[in-house]
XYZ file of C-alpha atoms in Angstrom:
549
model
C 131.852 111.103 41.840
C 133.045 108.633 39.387
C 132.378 110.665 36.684
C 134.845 113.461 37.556
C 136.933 111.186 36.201
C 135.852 112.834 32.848
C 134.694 116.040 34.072
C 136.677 118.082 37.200
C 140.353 119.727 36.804
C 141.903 121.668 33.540
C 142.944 118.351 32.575
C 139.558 117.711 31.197
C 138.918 120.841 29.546
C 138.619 118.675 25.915
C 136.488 116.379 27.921
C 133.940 119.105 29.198
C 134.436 120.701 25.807
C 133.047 116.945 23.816
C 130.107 116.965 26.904
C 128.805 120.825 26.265
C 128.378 119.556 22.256
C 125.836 117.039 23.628
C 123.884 120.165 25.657
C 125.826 120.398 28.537
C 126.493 123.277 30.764
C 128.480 124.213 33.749
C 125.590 123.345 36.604
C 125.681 119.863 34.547
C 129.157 119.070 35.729
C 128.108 119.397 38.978
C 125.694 116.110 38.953
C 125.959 112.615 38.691
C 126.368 110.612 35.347
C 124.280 108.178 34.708
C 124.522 105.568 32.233
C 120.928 104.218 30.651
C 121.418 100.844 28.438
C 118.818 100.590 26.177
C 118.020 97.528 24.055
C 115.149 99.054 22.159
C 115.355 97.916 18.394
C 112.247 97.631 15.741
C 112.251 93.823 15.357
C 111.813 92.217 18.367
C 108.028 92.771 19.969
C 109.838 92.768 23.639
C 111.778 95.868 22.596
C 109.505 97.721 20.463
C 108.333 100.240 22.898
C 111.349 100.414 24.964
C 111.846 104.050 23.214
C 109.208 105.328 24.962
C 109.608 103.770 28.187
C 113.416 105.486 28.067
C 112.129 108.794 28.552
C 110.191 108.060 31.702
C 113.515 107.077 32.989
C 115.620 110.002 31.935
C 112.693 112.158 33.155
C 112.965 110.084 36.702
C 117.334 111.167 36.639
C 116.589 114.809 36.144
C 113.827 115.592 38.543
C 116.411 113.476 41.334
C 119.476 115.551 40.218
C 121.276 113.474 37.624
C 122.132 113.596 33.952
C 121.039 110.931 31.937
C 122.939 109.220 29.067
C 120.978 106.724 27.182
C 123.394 104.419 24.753
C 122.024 101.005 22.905
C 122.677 97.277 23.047
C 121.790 94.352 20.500
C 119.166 92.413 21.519
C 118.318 88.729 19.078
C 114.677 87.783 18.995
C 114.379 83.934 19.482
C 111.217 83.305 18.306
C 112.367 85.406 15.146
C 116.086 83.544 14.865
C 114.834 80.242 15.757
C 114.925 77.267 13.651
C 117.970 78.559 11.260
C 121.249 79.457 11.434
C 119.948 82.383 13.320
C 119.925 80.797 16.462
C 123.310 79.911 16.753
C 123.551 83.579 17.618
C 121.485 83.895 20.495
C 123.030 82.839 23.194
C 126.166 84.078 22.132
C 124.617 87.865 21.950
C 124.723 87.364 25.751
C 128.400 88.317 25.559
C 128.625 91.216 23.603
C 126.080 92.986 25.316
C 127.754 92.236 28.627
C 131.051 93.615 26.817
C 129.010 96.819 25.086
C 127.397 97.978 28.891
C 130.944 97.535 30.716
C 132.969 99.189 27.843
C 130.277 102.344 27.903
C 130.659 102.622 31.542
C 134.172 102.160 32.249
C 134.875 104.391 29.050
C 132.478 107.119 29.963
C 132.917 106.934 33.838
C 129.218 106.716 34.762
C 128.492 107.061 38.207
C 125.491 104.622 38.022
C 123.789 102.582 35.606
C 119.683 102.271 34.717
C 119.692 98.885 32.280
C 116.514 98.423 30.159
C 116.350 95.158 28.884
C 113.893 93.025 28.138
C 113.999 89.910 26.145
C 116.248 86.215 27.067
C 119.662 87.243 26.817
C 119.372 90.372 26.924
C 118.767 90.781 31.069
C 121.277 88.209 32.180
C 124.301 90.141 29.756
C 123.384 93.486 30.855
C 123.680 92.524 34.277
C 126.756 90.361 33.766
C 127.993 93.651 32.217
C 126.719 96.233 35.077
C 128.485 93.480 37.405
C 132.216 93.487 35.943
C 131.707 97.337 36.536
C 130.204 97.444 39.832
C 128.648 100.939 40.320
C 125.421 101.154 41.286
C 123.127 99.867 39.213
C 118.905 99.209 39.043
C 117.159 97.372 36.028
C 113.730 98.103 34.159
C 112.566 95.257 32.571
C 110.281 96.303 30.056
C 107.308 93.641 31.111
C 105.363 91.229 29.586
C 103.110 91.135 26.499
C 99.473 90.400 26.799
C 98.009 87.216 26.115
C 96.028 86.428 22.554
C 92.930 84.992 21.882
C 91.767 82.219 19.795
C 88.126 80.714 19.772
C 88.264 82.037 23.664
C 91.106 80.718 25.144
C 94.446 82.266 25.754
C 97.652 81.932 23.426
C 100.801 82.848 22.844
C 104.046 82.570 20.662
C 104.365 78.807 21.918
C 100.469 77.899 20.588
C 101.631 79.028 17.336
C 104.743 76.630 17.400
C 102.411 74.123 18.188
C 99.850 74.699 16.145
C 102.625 73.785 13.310
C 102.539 70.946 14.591
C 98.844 70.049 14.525
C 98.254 71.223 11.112
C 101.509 69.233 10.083
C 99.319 65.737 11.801
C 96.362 66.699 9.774
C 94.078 68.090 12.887
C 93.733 71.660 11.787
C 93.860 73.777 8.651
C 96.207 75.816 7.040
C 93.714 78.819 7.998
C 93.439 78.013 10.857
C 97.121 78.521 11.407
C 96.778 81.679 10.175
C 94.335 82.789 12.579
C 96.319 81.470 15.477
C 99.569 83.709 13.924
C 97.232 86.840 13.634
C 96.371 86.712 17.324
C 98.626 84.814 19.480
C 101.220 88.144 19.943
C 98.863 90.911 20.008
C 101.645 93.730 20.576
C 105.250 95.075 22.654
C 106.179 92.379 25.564
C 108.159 89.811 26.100
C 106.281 86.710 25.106
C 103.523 85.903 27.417
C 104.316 83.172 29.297
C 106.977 81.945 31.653
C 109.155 81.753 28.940
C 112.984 82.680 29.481
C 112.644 86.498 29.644
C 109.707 86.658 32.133
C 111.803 83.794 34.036
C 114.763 86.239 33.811
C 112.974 89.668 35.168
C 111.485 87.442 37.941
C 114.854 86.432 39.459
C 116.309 89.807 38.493
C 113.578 91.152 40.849
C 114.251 88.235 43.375
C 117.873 89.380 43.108
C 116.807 92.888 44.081
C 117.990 94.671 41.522
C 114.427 96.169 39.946
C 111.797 97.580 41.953
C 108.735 95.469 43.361
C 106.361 94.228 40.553
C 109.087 95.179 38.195
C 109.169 91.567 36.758
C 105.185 91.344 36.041
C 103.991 94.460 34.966
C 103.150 94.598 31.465
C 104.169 96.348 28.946
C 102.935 99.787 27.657
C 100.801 100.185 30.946
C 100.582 103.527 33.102
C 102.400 101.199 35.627
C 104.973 99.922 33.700
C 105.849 103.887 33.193
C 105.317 104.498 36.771
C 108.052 101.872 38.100
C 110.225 103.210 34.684
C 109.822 107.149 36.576
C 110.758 105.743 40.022
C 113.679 103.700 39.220
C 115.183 106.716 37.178
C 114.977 108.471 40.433
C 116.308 105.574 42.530
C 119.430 106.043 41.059
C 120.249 108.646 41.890
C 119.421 107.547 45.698
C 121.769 104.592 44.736
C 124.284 106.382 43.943
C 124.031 108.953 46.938
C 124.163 105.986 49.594
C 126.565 104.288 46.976
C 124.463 100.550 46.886
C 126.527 98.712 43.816
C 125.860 94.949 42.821
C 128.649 93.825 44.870
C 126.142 94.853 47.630
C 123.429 93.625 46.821
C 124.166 90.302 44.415
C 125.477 87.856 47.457
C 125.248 84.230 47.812
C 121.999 84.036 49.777
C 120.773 86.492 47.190
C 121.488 83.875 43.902
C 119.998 81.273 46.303
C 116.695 82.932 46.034
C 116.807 83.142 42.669
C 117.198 79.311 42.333
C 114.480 79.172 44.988
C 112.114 81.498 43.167
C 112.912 79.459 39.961
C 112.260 76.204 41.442
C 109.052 77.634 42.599
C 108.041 79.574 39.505
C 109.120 76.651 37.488
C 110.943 78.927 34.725
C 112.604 78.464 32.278
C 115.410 75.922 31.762
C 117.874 78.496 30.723
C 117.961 79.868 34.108
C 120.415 77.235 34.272
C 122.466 78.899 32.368
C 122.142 82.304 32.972
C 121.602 82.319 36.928
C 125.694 80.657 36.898
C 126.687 83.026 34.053
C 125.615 85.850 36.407
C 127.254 84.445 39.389
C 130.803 83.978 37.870
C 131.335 87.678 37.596
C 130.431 88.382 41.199
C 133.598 87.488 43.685
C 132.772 85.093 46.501
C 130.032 83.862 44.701
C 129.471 80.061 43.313
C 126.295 78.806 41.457
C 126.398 75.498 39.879
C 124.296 72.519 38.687
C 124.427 70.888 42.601
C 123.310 74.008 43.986
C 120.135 73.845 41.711
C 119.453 70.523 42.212
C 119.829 70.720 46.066
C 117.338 74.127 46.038
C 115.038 71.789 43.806
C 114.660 68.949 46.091
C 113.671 71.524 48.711
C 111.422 73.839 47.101
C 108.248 72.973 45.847
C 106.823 73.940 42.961
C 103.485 76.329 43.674
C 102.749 78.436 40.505
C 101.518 76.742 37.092
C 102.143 79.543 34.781
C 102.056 78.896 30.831
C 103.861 76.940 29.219
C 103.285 74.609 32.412
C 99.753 75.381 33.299
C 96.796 78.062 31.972
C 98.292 80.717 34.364
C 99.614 83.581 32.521
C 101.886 86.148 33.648
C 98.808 88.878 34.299
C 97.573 86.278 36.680
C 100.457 85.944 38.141
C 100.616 89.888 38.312
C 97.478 89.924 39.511
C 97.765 87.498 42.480
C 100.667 90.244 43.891
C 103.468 89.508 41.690
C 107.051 88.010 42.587
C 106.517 89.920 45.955
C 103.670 87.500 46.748
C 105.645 84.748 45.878
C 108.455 85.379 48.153
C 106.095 85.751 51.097
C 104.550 82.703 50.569
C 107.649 80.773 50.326
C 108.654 82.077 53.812
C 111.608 80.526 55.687
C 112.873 79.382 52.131
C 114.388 82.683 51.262
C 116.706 84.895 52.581
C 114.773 88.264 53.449
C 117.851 90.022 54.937
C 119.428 90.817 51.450
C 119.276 94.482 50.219
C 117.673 95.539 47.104
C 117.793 98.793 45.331
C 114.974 100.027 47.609
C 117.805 100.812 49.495
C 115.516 98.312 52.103
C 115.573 94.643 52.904
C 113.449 91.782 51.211
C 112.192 91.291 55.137
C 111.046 95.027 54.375
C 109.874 94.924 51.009
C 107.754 92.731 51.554
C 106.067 93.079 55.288
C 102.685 94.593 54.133
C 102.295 92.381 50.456
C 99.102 90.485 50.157
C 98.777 87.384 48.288
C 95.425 87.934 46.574
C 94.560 84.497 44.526
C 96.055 81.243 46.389
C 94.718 79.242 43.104
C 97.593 81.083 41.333
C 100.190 81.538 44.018
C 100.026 78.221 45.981
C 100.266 77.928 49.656
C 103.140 75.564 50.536
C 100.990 73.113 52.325
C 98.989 72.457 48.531
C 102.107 73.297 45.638
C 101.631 71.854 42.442
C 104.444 69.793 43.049
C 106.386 69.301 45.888
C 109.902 69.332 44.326
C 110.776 72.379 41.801
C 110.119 72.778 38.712
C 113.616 71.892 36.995
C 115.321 69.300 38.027
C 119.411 68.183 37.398
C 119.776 64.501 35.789
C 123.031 62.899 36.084
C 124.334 59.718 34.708
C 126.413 57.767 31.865
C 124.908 60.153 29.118
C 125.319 63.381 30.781
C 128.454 63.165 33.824
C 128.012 66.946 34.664
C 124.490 67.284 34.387
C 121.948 68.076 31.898
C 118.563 70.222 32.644
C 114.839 69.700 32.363
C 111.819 71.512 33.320
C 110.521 68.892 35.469
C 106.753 71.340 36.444
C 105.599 71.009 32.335
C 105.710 67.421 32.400
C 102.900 65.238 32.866
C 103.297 62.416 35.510
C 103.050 59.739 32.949
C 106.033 60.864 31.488
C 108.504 61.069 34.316
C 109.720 57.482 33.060
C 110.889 56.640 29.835
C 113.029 54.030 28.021
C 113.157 53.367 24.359
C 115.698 53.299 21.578
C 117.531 56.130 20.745
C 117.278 57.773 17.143
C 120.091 60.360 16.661
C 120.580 63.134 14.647
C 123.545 65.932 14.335
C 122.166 68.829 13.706
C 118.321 70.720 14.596
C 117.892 70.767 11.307
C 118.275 67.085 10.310
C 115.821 66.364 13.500
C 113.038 69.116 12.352
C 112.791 67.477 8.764
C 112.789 63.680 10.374
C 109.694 64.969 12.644
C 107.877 66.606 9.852
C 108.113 63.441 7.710
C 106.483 61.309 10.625
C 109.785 59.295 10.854
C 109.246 59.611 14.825
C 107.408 57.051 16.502
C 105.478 56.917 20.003
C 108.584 54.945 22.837
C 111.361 56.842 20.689
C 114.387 58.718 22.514
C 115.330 61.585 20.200
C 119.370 62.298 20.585
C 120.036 65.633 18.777
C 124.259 65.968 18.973
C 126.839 68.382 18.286
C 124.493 71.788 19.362
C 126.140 72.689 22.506
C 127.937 75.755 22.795
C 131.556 74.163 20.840
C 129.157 72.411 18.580
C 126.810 73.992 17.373
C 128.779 76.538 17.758
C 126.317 78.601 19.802
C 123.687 76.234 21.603
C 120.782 76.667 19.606
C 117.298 76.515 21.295
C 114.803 73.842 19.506
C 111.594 74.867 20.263
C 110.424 73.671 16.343
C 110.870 70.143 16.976
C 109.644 70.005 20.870
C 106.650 72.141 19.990
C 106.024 70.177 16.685
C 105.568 66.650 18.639
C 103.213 68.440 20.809
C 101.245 69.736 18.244
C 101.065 66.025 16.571
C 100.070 65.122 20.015
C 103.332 62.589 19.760
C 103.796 61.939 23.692
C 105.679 59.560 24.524
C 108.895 60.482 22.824
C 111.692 61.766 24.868
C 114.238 64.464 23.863
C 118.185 64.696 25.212
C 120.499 67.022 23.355
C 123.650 68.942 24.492
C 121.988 72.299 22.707
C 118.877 73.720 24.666
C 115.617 74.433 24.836
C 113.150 77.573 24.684
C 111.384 78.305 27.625
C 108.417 77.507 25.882
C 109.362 73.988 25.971
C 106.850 71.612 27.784
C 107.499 67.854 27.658
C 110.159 65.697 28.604
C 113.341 67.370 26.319
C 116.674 67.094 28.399
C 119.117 69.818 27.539
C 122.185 71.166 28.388
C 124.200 67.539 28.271
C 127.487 68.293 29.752
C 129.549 67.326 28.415
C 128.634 68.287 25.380
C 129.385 66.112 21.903
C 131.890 68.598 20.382
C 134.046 67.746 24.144
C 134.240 64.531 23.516
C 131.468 63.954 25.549
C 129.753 60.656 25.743
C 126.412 61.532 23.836
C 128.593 61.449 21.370
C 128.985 57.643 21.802
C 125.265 57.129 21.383
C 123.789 55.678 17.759
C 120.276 54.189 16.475
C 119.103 51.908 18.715
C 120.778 52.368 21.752
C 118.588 51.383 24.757
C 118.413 55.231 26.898
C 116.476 55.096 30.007
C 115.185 58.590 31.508
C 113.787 58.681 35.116
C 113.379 62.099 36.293
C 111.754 61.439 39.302
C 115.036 59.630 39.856
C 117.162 62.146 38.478
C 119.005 59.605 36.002
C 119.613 59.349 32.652
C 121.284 56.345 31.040
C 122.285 54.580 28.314
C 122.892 50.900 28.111
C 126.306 50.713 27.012
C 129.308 50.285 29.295
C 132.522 52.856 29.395
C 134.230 50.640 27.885
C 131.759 50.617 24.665
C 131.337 54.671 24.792
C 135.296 55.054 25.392
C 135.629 53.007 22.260
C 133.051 54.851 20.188
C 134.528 58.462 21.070
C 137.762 57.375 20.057
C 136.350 56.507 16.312
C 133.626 59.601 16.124
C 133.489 61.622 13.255
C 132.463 65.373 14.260
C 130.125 66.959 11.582
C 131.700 69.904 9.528
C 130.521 73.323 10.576
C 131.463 76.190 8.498
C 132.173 78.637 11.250
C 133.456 82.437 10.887
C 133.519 85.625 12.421
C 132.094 85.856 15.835
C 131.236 82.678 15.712
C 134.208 81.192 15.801
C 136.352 83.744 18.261
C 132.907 82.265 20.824
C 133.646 78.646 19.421
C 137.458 78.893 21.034
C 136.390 80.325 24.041
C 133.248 78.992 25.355
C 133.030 76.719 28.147
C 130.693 73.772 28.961
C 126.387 74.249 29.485
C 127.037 73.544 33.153
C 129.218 76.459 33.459
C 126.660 78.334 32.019
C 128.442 78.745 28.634
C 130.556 81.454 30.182
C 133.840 82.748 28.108
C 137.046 82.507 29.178
């Protein structure tokens, strides 16, 4: 075992001697070490319970042999950090939990790891960290949150948002605001829609790393304890017939990810993540072409919020991710292992897909394409990202003179004074990961035009957006301002065209004119210390998926 390492010869006498003060005894030594990443914390609702849910794992490890070892990550609320200075923090938090799960297993020689995440970057950087280790490894993720209710109809973090908005236009009250707040997240979860966590534990279960359902069973449910018991106990099966990530994370396995992505229509900071993931696995390559050419392919078939009414219980409900992968047939790969220790093919031979109006068939999808889709052109030369399956059809086309702002901040207080018009093309610059630093999401602004009921505006920015984000708001420009990229170039009044349909968008100026504008831009001062700036020097563009190096 790997964890003899710490435990077998006279060598390691002072190690067994540290291991007995933490209730160890000599039949202890004997089984396997396993390493439980928790990223419980008391202010972030999809953590909240993840306390309890740790014990039904541990439980799970003894009763199959093993000794459990729980330690703690960070984990950054969005919706909590968003809007502020806060944010710039977020994505960045990716990387230090990757760094805190491998230095606890390399430094404690863990024979296998159990990682209990649950909220946006919390899933992809424990993996990314589980990955550079490579022992074998399952993941809980600690499910969704149940939908509110206000005056009978379902809502959610991103109703809140935009019910900012609304009140801001003069169509609902103050109180009414209030009510929507007191409702809309009713307890532990991850928020409840398709946001970027649920999109994260639904490719982490396409990826096979959780156990079936994993991805859509709520929070604080008998079953969400259930598949907490049973993956404690599949460890220790991993670690018997010695199944790491290298096993089971392949390229036909990130492939179905995109697919199930494209089909889920998640989150646009899959984009990010799915590539982050992929560059710590050898022999593996995910970039922006790959998504687009899995999005021309795959057709949309699920309308979960923020898209549609769906919400993730339905989704649950109709038989999960499970039910989605057999209805997308040929399109995935079913001979990849999981941490079943079985096949997809295997997994998934006796699922039933119980509500077609949910999970569509692939003959009637939503849409036929996916639901994100990579733009190229003049603005954006590596590709930018937008999530094609929460835009309405009438907005696939836009062109209209750019207004351009340098910071969230300066763009939130132009919307809120009604200084955006109906055919304007917001530019927000210098929020990418250099710029920012830290690639902020802007779910304020996006959700505020909704809320105003301010449609036919379009949004391009090298930051990002939430997963909450419906509309047409193009993220991820690469390159990004801060790299001398040309949405730099852009200023008031520049003619941008945006046909996603077409996968294109452009602004009228010629290289020569955005050459000559780059070479006379002024960057905005950023006051950037600490962490912040060690992540400023060494992050690399969106399309990369913001990785370090």
């Amino acid at each position: 075992m790997k964890s003899d390492n710490i435990k077998k010869g006279i060598q390691r006498a002072p190690h067994r001697s540290l291991l007995r003060a933490c209730g160890l005894n000599d039949d202890d030594f004997k089984k396997p070490f396993i390493g439980i990443a928790n990223s419980f914390t008391d202010i972030v609702p999809g953590h909240i319970h993840l306390r309890d849910l740790v014990e039904y794992v541990k439980q799970g490890i003894i009763d199959a042999g093993g000794i459990p070892f729980e330690f703690d990550t960070m984990a950054v609320c969005d919706g909590i950090s968003m809007n502020h200075e806060g944010m710039k923090y977020s994505l960045p938090s990716r990387e230090i939990i990757a760094a805190t799960v491998e230095s606890m297993a390399k430094g404690h020689s863990f024979d296998a790891l159990v990682l209990i995440p649950s909220c946006d970057k919390v899933v992809p950087g424990m993996i990314m960290g589980a990955s550079r280790v490579n022992v074998p490894t399952i993941v809980v993720t600690g499910g969704p949150m149940i939908s509110g209710q206000h005056n009978g109809k379902n809502t959610d973090l991103i109703t809140v948002f935009e019910a900012v908005g609304q009140q801001s236009a003069g169509n609902i009250s103050e109180e009414e605001v209030y009510e929507i707040e007191k409702t809309a997240c009713p307890g532990a979860g991850s928020c409840a829609g398709l946001f970027t966590a649920n999109s994260m534990a639904c490719i982490t279960e396409t990826l096979g790393l959780s156990l079936p359902l994993c991805a859509t069973t709520h929070a604080l449910t008998e079953e969400n304890n259930k598949i907490a018991y049973e993956s404690g106990k599949q460890s220790i099966e991993l670690v018997k017939k010695d199944i790491k990530p290298s096993d089971i994370l392949t390229q036909e396995s990130f492939n179905n990810a995109i697919v199930i992505d494209m089909a889920l229509g998640g989150s646009s900071n899959t984009a990010l993540h799915i590539p982050a993931l992929a560059s710590e696995v050898e022999g593996v390559h995910v970039d922006l072409d790959l998504f687009d050419e899995i999005s021309r392919k795959v057709p949309h078939i699920a309308l979960i919020s923020p898209a549609g009414e769906d919400t993730m219980m339905d989704l649950h409900l109709a038989g999960g991710i499970p039910a989605v992968l057999k209805t997308l047939g040929d399109k995935i790969y079913t001979s990849n292992l999981t941490v079943t220790g079985k096949t997809i093919e295997e997994n998934i031979r006796d699922v039933e897909i119980k509500n077609t109006d949910v999970i569509h068939p692939l003959d009637n999808p939503v849409h036929k394409d996916g639901g994100i889709a990579i733009l190229k052109g003049n603005i954006a030369p590596d590709g930018c990202v937008v999530k094609k399956g929460a835009i309405s059809k009438d907005l696939m086309y836009l062109k209209g003179p750019a207004k351009v702002y340098t910071s969230e901040e300066k763009v939130t207080k132009a919307i809120f004074n009604h200084e955006i018009e109906e055919g304007d093309i917001v530019v927000i610059t210098y929020e990418g990961p250099k710029g920012g630093p830290g690639m902020r999401e802007m779910l304020n602004p996006t959700s505020a035009l909704v809320g105003m009921d301010i449609k036919n505006v379009g949004l391009i920015t090298d930051g990002r957006f939430s997963g909450g984000t419906r509309g047409p708001c193009i993220g991820h420009v690469s390159p990004e301002a801060m790299s001398n990229g040309p949405i730099g170039a852009i200023v008031d009044g520049d003619m941008i065209e945006i046909d996603i349909d077409n996968r294109s968008v452009h602004v009228e100026l010629s290289d020569d004119e955005i050459a000559e504008r780059l070479a006379n831009r002024k960057e905005p001062k950023r006051d950037v210390k600490g962490w912040l700036a060690i992540y400023q020097k060494m992050v690399l563009s969106a399309d990369t998926g913001a990785i370090l190096r």
